[in-house]
Coordinates of N, CA and C in Angstrom, one line a residue:
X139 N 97.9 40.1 17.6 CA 99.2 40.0 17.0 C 99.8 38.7 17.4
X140 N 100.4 38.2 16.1 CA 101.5 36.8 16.5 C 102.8 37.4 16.0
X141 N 103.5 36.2 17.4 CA 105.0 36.7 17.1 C 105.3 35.4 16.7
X142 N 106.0 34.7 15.2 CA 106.7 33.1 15.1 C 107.9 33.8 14.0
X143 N 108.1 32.6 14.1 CA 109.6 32.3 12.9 C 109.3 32.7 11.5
X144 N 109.9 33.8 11.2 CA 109.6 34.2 9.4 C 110.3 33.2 8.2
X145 N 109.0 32.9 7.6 CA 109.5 32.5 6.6 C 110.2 32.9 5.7
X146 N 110.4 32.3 4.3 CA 110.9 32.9 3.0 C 110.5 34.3 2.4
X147 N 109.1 34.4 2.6 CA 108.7 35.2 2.1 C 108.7 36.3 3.1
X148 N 108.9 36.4 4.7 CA 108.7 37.0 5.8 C 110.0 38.1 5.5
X149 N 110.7 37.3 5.3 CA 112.2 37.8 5.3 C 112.1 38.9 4.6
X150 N 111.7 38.8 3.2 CA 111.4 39.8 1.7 C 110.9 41.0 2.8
X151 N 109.7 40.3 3.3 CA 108.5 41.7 3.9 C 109.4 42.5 5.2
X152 N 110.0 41.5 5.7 CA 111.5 42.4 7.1 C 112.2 43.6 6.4
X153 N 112.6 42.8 5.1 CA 113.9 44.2 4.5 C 113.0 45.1 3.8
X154 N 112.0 44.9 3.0 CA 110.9 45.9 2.8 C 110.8 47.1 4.2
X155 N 110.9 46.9 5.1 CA 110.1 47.4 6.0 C 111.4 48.3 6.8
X156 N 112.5 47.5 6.7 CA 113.9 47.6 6.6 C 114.4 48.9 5.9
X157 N 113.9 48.7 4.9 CA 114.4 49.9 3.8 C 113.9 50.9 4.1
X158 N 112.2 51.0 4.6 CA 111.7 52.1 4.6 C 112.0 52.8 6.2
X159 N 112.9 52.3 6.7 CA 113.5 52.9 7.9 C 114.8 53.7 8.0
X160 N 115.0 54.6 6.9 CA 115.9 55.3 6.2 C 116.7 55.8 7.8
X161 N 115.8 56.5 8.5 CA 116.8 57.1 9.3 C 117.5 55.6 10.4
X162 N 117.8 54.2 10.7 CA 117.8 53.8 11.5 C 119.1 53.0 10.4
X163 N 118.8 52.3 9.3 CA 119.7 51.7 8.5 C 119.8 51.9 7.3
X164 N 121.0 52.4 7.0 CA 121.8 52.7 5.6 C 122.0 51.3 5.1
X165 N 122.9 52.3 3.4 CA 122.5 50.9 2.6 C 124.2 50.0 3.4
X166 N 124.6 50.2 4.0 CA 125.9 49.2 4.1 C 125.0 47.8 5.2
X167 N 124.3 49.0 6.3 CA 123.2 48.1 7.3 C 122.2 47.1 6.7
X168 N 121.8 47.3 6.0 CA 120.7 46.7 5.0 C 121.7 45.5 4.5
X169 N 122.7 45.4 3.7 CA 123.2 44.8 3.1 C 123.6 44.0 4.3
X170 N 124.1 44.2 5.7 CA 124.8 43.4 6.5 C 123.5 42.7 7.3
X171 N 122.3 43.4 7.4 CA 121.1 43.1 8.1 C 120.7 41.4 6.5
X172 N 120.5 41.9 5.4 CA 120.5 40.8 4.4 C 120.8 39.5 4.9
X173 N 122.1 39.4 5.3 CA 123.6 38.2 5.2 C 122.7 37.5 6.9
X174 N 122.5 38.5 7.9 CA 122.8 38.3 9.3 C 121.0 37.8 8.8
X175 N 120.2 37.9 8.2 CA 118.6 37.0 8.3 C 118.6 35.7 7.6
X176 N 119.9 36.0 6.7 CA 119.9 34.3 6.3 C 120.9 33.2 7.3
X177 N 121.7 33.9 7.9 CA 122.5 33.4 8.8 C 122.2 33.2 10.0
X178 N 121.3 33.7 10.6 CA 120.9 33.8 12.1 C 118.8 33.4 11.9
X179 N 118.7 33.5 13.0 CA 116.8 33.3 13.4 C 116.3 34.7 13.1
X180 N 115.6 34.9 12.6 CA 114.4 35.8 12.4 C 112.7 35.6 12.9
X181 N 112.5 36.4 13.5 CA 111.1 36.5 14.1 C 110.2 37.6 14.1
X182 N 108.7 37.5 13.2 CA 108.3 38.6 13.1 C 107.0 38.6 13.9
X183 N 106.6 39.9 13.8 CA 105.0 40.3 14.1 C 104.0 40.5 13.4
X184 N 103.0 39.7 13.7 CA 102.1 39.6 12.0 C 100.6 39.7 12.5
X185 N 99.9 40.6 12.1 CA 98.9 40.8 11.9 C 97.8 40.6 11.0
X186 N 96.9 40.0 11.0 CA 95.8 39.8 9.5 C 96.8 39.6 8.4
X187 N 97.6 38.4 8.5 CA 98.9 38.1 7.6 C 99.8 39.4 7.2
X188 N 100.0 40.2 8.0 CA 101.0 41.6 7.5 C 102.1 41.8 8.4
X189 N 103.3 41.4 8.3 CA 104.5 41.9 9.2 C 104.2 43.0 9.1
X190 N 104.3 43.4 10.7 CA 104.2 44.3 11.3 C 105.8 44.8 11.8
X191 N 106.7 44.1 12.4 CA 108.0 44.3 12.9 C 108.8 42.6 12.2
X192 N 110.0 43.0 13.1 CA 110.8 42.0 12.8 C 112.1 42.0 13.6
X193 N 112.8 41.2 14.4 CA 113.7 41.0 15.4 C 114.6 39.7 14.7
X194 N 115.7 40.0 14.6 CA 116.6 39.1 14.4 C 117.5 39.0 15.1
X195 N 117.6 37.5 15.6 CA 118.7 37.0 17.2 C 119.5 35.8 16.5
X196 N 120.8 36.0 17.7 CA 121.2 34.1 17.9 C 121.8 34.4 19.1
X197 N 122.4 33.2 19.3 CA 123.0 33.3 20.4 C 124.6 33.1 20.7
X198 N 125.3 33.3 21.5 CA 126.4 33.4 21.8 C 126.9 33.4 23.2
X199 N 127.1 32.0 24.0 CA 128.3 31.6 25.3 C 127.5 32.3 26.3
X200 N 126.1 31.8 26.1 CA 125.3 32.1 27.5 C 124.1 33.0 27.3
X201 N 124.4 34.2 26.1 CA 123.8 35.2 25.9 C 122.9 35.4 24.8
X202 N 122.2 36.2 24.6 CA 121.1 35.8 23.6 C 121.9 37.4 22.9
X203 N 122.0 37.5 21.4 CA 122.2 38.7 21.0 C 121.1 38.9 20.0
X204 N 120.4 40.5 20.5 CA 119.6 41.0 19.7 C 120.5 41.9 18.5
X205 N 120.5 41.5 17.1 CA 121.2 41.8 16.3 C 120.6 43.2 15.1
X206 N 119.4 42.8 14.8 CA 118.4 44.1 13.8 C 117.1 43.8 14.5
X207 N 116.1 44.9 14.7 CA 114.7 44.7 15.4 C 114.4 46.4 14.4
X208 N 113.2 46.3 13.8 CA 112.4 47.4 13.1 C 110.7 47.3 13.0
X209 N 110.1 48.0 13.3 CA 108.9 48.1 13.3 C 108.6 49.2 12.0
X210 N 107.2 48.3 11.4 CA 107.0 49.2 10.4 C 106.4 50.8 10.6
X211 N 106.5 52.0 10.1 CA 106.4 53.1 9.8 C 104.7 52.9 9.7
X212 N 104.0 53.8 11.0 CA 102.7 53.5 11.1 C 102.3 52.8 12.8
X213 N 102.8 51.6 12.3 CA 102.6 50.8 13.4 C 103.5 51.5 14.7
X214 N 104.7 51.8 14.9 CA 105.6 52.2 15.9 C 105.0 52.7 17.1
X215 N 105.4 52.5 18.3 CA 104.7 52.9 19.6 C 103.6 52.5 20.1
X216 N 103.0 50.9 19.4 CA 101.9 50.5 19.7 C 101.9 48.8 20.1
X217 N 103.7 48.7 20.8 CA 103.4 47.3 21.6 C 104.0 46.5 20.6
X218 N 104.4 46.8 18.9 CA 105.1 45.6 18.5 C 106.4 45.2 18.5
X219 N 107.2 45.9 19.2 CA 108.9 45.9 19.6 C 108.2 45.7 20.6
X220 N 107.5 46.0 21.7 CA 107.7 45.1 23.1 C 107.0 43.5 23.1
X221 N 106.5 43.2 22.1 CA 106.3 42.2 21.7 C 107.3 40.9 21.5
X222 N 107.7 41.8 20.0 CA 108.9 41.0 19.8 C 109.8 41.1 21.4
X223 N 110.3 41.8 21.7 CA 111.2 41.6 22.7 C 110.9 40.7 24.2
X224 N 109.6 41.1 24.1 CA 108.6 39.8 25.4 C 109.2 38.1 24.8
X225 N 108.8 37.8 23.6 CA 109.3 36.9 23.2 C 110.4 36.3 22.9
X226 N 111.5 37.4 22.9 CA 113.1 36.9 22.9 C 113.7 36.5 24.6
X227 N 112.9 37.7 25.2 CA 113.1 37.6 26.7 C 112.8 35.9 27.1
X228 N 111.6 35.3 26.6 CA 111.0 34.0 27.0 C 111.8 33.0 26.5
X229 N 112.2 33.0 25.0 CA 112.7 32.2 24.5 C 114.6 32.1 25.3
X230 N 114.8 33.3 25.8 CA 116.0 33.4 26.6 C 115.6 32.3 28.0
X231 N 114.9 32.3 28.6 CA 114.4 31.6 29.1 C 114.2 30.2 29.4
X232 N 113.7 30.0 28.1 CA 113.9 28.9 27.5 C 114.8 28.2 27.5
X233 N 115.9 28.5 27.1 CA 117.2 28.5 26.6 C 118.1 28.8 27.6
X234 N 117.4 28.7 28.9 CA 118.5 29.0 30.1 C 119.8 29.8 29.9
X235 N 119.4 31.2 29.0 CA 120.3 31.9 28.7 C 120.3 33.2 30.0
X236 N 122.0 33.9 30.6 CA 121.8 34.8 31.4 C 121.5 36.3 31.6
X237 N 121.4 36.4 29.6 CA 120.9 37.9 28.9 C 120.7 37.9 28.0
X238 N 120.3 39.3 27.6 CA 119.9 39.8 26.1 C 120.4 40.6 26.1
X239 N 121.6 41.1 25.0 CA 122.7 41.8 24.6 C 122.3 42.5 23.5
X240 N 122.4 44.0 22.8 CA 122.3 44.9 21.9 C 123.2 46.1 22.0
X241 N 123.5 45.9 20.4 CA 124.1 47.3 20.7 C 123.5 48.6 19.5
X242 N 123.9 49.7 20.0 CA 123.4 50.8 19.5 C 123.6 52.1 19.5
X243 N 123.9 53.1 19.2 CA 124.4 54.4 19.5 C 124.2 54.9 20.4
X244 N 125.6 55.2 21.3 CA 125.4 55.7 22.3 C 124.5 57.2 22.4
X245 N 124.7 57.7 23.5 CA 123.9 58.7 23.6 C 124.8 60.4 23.1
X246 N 126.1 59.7 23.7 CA 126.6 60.9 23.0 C 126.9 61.0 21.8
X247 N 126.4 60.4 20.9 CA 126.0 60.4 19.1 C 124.5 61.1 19.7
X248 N 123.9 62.3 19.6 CA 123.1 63.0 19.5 C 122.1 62.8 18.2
X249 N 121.1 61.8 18.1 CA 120.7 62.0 17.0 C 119.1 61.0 17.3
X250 N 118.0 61.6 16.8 CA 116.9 61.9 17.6 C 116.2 60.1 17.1
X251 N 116.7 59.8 16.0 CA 115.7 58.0 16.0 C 116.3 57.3 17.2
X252 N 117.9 57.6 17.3 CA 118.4 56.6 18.0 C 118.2 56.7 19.8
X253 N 118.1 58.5 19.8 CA 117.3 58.6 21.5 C 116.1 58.1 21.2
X254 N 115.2 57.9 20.7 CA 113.7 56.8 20.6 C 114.4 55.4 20.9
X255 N 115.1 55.3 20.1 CA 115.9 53.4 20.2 C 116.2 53.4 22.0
X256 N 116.9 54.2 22.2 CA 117.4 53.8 23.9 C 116.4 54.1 24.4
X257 N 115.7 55.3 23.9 CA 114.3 55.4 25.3 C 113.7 53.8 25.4
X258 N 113.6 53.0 24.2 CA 112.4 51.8 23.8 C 113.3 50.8 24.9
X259 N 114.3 50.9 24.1 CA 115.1 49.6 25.3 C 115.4 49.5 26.7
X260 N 115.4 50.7 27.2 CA 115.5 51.4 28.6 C 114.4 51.3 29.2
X261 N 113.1 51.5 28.9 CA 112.4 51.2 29.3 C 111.9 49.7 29.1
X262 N 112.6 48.9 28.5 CA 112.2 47.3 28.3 C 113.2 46.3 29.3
X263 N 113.5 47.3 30.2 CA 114.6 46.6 30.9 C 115.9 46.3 30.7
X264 N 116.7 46.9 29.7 CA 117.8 47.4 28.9 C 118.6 48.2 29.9
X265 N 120.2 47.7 30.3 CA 121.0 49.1 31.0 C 121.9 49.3 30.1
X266 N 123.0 50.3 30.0 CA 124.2 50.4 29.5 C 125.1 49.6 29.6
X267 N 126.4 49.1 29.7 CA 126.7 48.0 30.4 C 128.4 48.3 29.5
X268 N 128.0 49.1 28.3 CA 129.9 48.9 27.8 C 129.6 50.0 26.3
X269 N 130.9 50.4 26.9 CA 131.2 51.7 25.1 C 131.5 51.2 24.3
X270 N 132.0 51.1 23.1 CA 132.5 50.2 22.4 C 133.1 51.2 21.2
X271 N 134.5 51.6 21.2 CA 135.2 52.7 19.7 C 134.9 51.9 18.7
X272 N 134.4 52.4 17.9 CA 134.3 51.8 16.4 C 135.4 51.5 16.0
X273 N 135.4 50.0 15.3 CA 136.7 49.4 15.3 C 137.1 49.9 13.1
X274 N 136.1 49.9 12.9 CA 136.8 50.1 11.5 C 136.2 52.0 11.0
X275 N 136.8 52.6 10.4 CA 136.7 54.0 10.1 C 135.6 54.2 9.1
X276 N 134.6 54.7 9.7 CA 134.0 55.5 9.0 C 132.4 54.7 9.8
X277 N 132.7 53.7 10.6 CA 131.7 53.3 11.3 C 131.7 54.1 12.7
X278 N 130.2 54.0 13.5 CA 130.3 55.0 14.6 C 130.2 53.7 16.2
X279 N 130.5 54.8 16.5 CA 130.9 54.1 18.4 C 129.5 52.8 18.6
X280 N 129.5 52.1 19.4 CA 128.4 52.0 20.0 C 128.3 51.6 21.6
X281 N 127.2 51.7 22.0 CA 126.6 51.3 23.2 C 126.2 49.5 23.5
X282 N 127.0 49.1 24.1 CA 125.9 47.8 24.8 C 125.1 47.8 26.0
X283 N 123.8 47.4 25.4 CA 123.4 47.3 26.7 C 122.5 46.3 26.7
X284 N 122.1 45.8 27.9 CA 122.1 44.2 28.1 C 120.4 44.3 29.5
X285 N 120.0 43.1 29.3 CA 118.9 43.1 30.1 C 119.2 41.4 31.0
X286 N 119.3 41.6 32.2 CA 119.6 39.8 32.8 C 118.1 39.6 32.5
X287 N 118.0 38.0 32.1 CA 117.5 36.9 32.4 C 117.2 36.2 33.7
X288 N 116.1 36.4 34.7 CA 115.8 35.7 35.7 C 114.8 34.2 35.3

Protein backbone atom coordinates (compact mmCIF):
# COMPACT_ATOMS: atom_id res chain seq x y z
CA UNK A 1 0.00 0.00 0.00
CA UNK A 2 1.09 3.74 -0.87
CA UNK A 3 0.12 6.60 0.95
CA UNK A 4 0.86 10.28 -1.50
CA UNK A 5 -0.95 13.35 -2.49
CA UNK A 6 -4.37 12.71 -4.54
CA UNK A 7 -4.68 13.86 -7.52
CA UNK A 8 -7.63 15.17 -9.74
CA UNK A 9 -8.81 12.21 -10.36
CA UNK A 10 -8.03 10.80 -6.59
CA UNK A 11 -10.31 13.32 -5.29
CA UNK A 12 -13.46 11.99 -7.65
CA UNK A 13 -12.46 8.23 -6.21
CA UNK A 14 -12.30 9.96 -2.12
CA UNK A 15 -16.06 11.26 -2.49
CA UNK A 16 -17.00 8.10 -4.31
CA UNK A 17 -15.96 6.21 -1.38
CA UNK A 18 -17.30 9.19 0.70
CA UNK A 19 -20.75 8.62 -0.44
CA UNK A 20 -20.77 5.13 0.11
CA UNK A 21 -20.15 5.76 3.81
CA UNK A 22 -23.75 6.64 4.42
CA UNK A 23 -23.61 6.07 8.12
CA UNK A 24 -20.41 8.44 8.81
CA UNK A 25 -21.40 11.44 6.27
CA UNK A 26 -24.60 13.01 5.11
CA UNK A 27 -25.33 14.93 2.29
CA UNK A 28 -24.61 18.48 4.06
CA UNK A 29 -20.86 16.51 5.15
CA UNK A 30 -20.26 15.48 1.66
CA UNK A 31 -20.90 18.81 0.33
CA UNK A 32 -18.63 20.47 3.15
CA UNK A 33 -15.99 17.45 2.80
CA UNK A 34 -16.25 18.60 -1.38
CA UNK A 35 -15.11 22.51 -0.65
CA UNK A 36 -12.62 21.35 2.37
CA UNK A 37 -10.57 18.73 -0.59
CA UNK A 38 -10.27 21.53 -2.88
CA UNK A 39 -9.27 23.83 -0.27
CA UNK A 40 -6.99 21.91 1.95
CA UNK A 41 -4.30 18.69 1.25
CA UNK A 42 -5.65 15.44 0.46
CA UNK A 43 -3.88 12.08 0.87
CA UNK A 44 -4.87 8.72 -0.18
CA UNK A 45 -4.17 4.98 0.14
CA UNK A 46 -3.67 3.22 -3.06
CA UNK A 47 -3.36 -0.15 -3.89
CA UNK A 48 -2.79 -1.83 -7.46
CA UNK A 49 -3.86 1.90 -8.55
CA UNK A 50 -7.27 1.71 -6.30
CA UNK A 51 -7.94 4.25 -3.42
CA UNK A 52 -8.33 2.41 -0.80
CA UNK A 53 -8.89 5.43 2.01
CA UNK A 54 -8.47 8.97 2.04
CA UNK A 55 -7.41 11.66 4.90
CA UNK A 56 -7.76 15.27 4.40
CA UNK A 57 -5.52 17.82 6.63
CA UNK A 58 -4.02 21.38 6.91
CA UNK A 59 -2.72 23.03 9.35
CA UNK A 60 -3.31 25.63 11.84
CA UNK A 61 -0.85 27.78 14.66
CA UNK A 62 1.24 24.75 15.48
CA UNK A 63 -1.23 21.99 14.91
CA UNK A 64 -1.91 19.71 12.24
CA UNK A 65 -5.93 19.32 11.85
CA UNK A 66 -7.24 16.07 10.73
CA UNK A 67 -10.48 17.31 8.96
CA UNK A 68 -12.39 14.01 6.78
CA UNK A 69 -10.40 10.39 6.90
CA UNK A 70 -12.76 7.34 5.28
CA UNK A 71 -11.73 3.99 4.35
CA UNK A 72 -13.46 2.15 1.69
CA UNK A 73 -16.41 -0.42 2.64
CA UNK A 74 -14.41 -3.83 2.42
CA UNK A 75 -11.16 -2.69 3.11
CA UNK A 76 -11.94 -1.27 6.92
CA UNK A 77 -9.95 -2.83 9.83
CA UNK A 78 -7.02 -3.81 7.75
CA UNK A 79 -4.21 -0.98 8.57
CA UNK A 80 -5.44 1.63 5.95
CA UNK A 81 -6.55 4.52 8.49
CA UNK A 82 -3.54 3.56 10.51
CA UNK A 83 -1.64 4.12 7.60
CA UNK A 84 -2.97 7.13 6.56
CA UNK A 85 -2.63 8.42 10.08
CA UNK A 86 1.22 6.94 10.49
CA UNK A 87 1.73 9.42 7.71
CA UNK A 88 0.03 12.60 8.97
CA UNK A 89 1.79 11.76 12.34
CA UNK A 90 5.30 11.99 10.24
CA UNK A 91 4.53 14.61 8.14
CA UNK A 92 3.59 16.48 11.61
CA UNK A 93 6.90 15.89 12.22
CA UNK A 94 8.11 17.07 9.55
CA UNK A 95 6.61 20.21 10.03
CA UNK A 96 7.75 20.55 13.54
CA UNK A 97 4.10 20.60 14.42
CA UNK A 98 2.99 19.98 18.40
CA UNK A 99 -0.27 17.82 17.39
CA UNK A 100 -2.92 16.26 15.52
CA UNK A 101 -6.30 17.63 16.32
CA UNK A 102 -9.89 15.91 15.21
CA UNK A 103 -12.98 16.19 16.02
CA UNK A 104 -15.91 13.75 16.31
CA UNK A 105 -18.90 12.70 18.18
CA UNK A 106 -18.68 12.46 21.44
CA UNK A 107 -19.45 9.35 23.17
CA UNK A 108 -22.41 10.45 24.72
CA UNK A 109 -24.07 10.72 21.08
CA UNK A 110 -24.57 6.81 21.43
CA UNK A 111 -24.24 5.69 17.97
CA UNK A 112 -22.36 2.51 16.89
CA UNK A 113 -20.00 3.89 13.43
CA UNK A 114 -18.89 6.69 15.59
CA UNK A 115 -17.93 4.23 18.77
CA UNK A 116 -15.71 2.40 15.95
CA UNK A 117 -14.45 6.07 14.97
CA UNK A 118 -13.20 6.74 18.75
CA UNK A 119 -12.24 3.07 19.34
CA UNK A 120 -9.78 3.72 15.82
CA UNK A 121 -8.44 6.94 17.22
CA UNK A 122 -7.97 5.94 20.75
CA UNK A 123 -6.16 3.36 20.02
CA UNK A 124 -3.86 5.51 17.50
CA UNK A 125 -2.86 7.58 20.18
CA UNK A 126 -5.85 9.99 20.20
CA UNK A 127 -7.12 11.47 23.95
CA UNK A 128 -10.20 13.57 24.49
CA UNK A 129 -8.97 16.88 25.23
CA UNK A 130 -12.33 19.28 24.76
CA UNK A 131 -16.42 19.15 24.31
CA UNK A 132 -17.47 21.31 22.01
CA UNK A 133 -21.82 22.50 21.93
CA UNK A 134 -22.74 22.68 18.50
CA UNK A 135 -22.68 26.02 17.52
CA UNK A 136 -25.35 26.11 14.82
CA UNK A 137 -28.88 24.09 15.31
CA UNK A 138 -29.52 21.19 14.02
CA UNK A 139 -25.72 20.16 14.00
CA UNK A 140 -24.49 17.78 16.87
CA UNK A 141 -21.91 18.30 19.75
CA UNK A 142 -18.49 17.23 19.23
CA UNK A 143 -15.41 15.81 20.76
CA UNK A 144 -11.74 16.98 20.25
CA UNK A 145 -9.32 14.94 20.61
CA UNK A 146 -5.70 15.42 19.93
CA UNK A 147 -2.53 13.11 19.83
CA UNK A 148 1.10 15.26 20.85
CA UNK A 149 3.78 15.09 18.41
CA UNK A 150 7.20 14.08 19.89
Amino acid sequence: MKIRQATKKDKTDAMTIAKSLKEWFNKDGLKSMALDFKMNHLIIAVEEEKVLGFLSYTTYSGKMLLMWMGVKRGTQRKGVGKELVDWLVKESKRLKLYSIEVETLPEEDVYEPYERTRKFYYKNGFERVLYKKARVKGWDDQIVLERKIQ
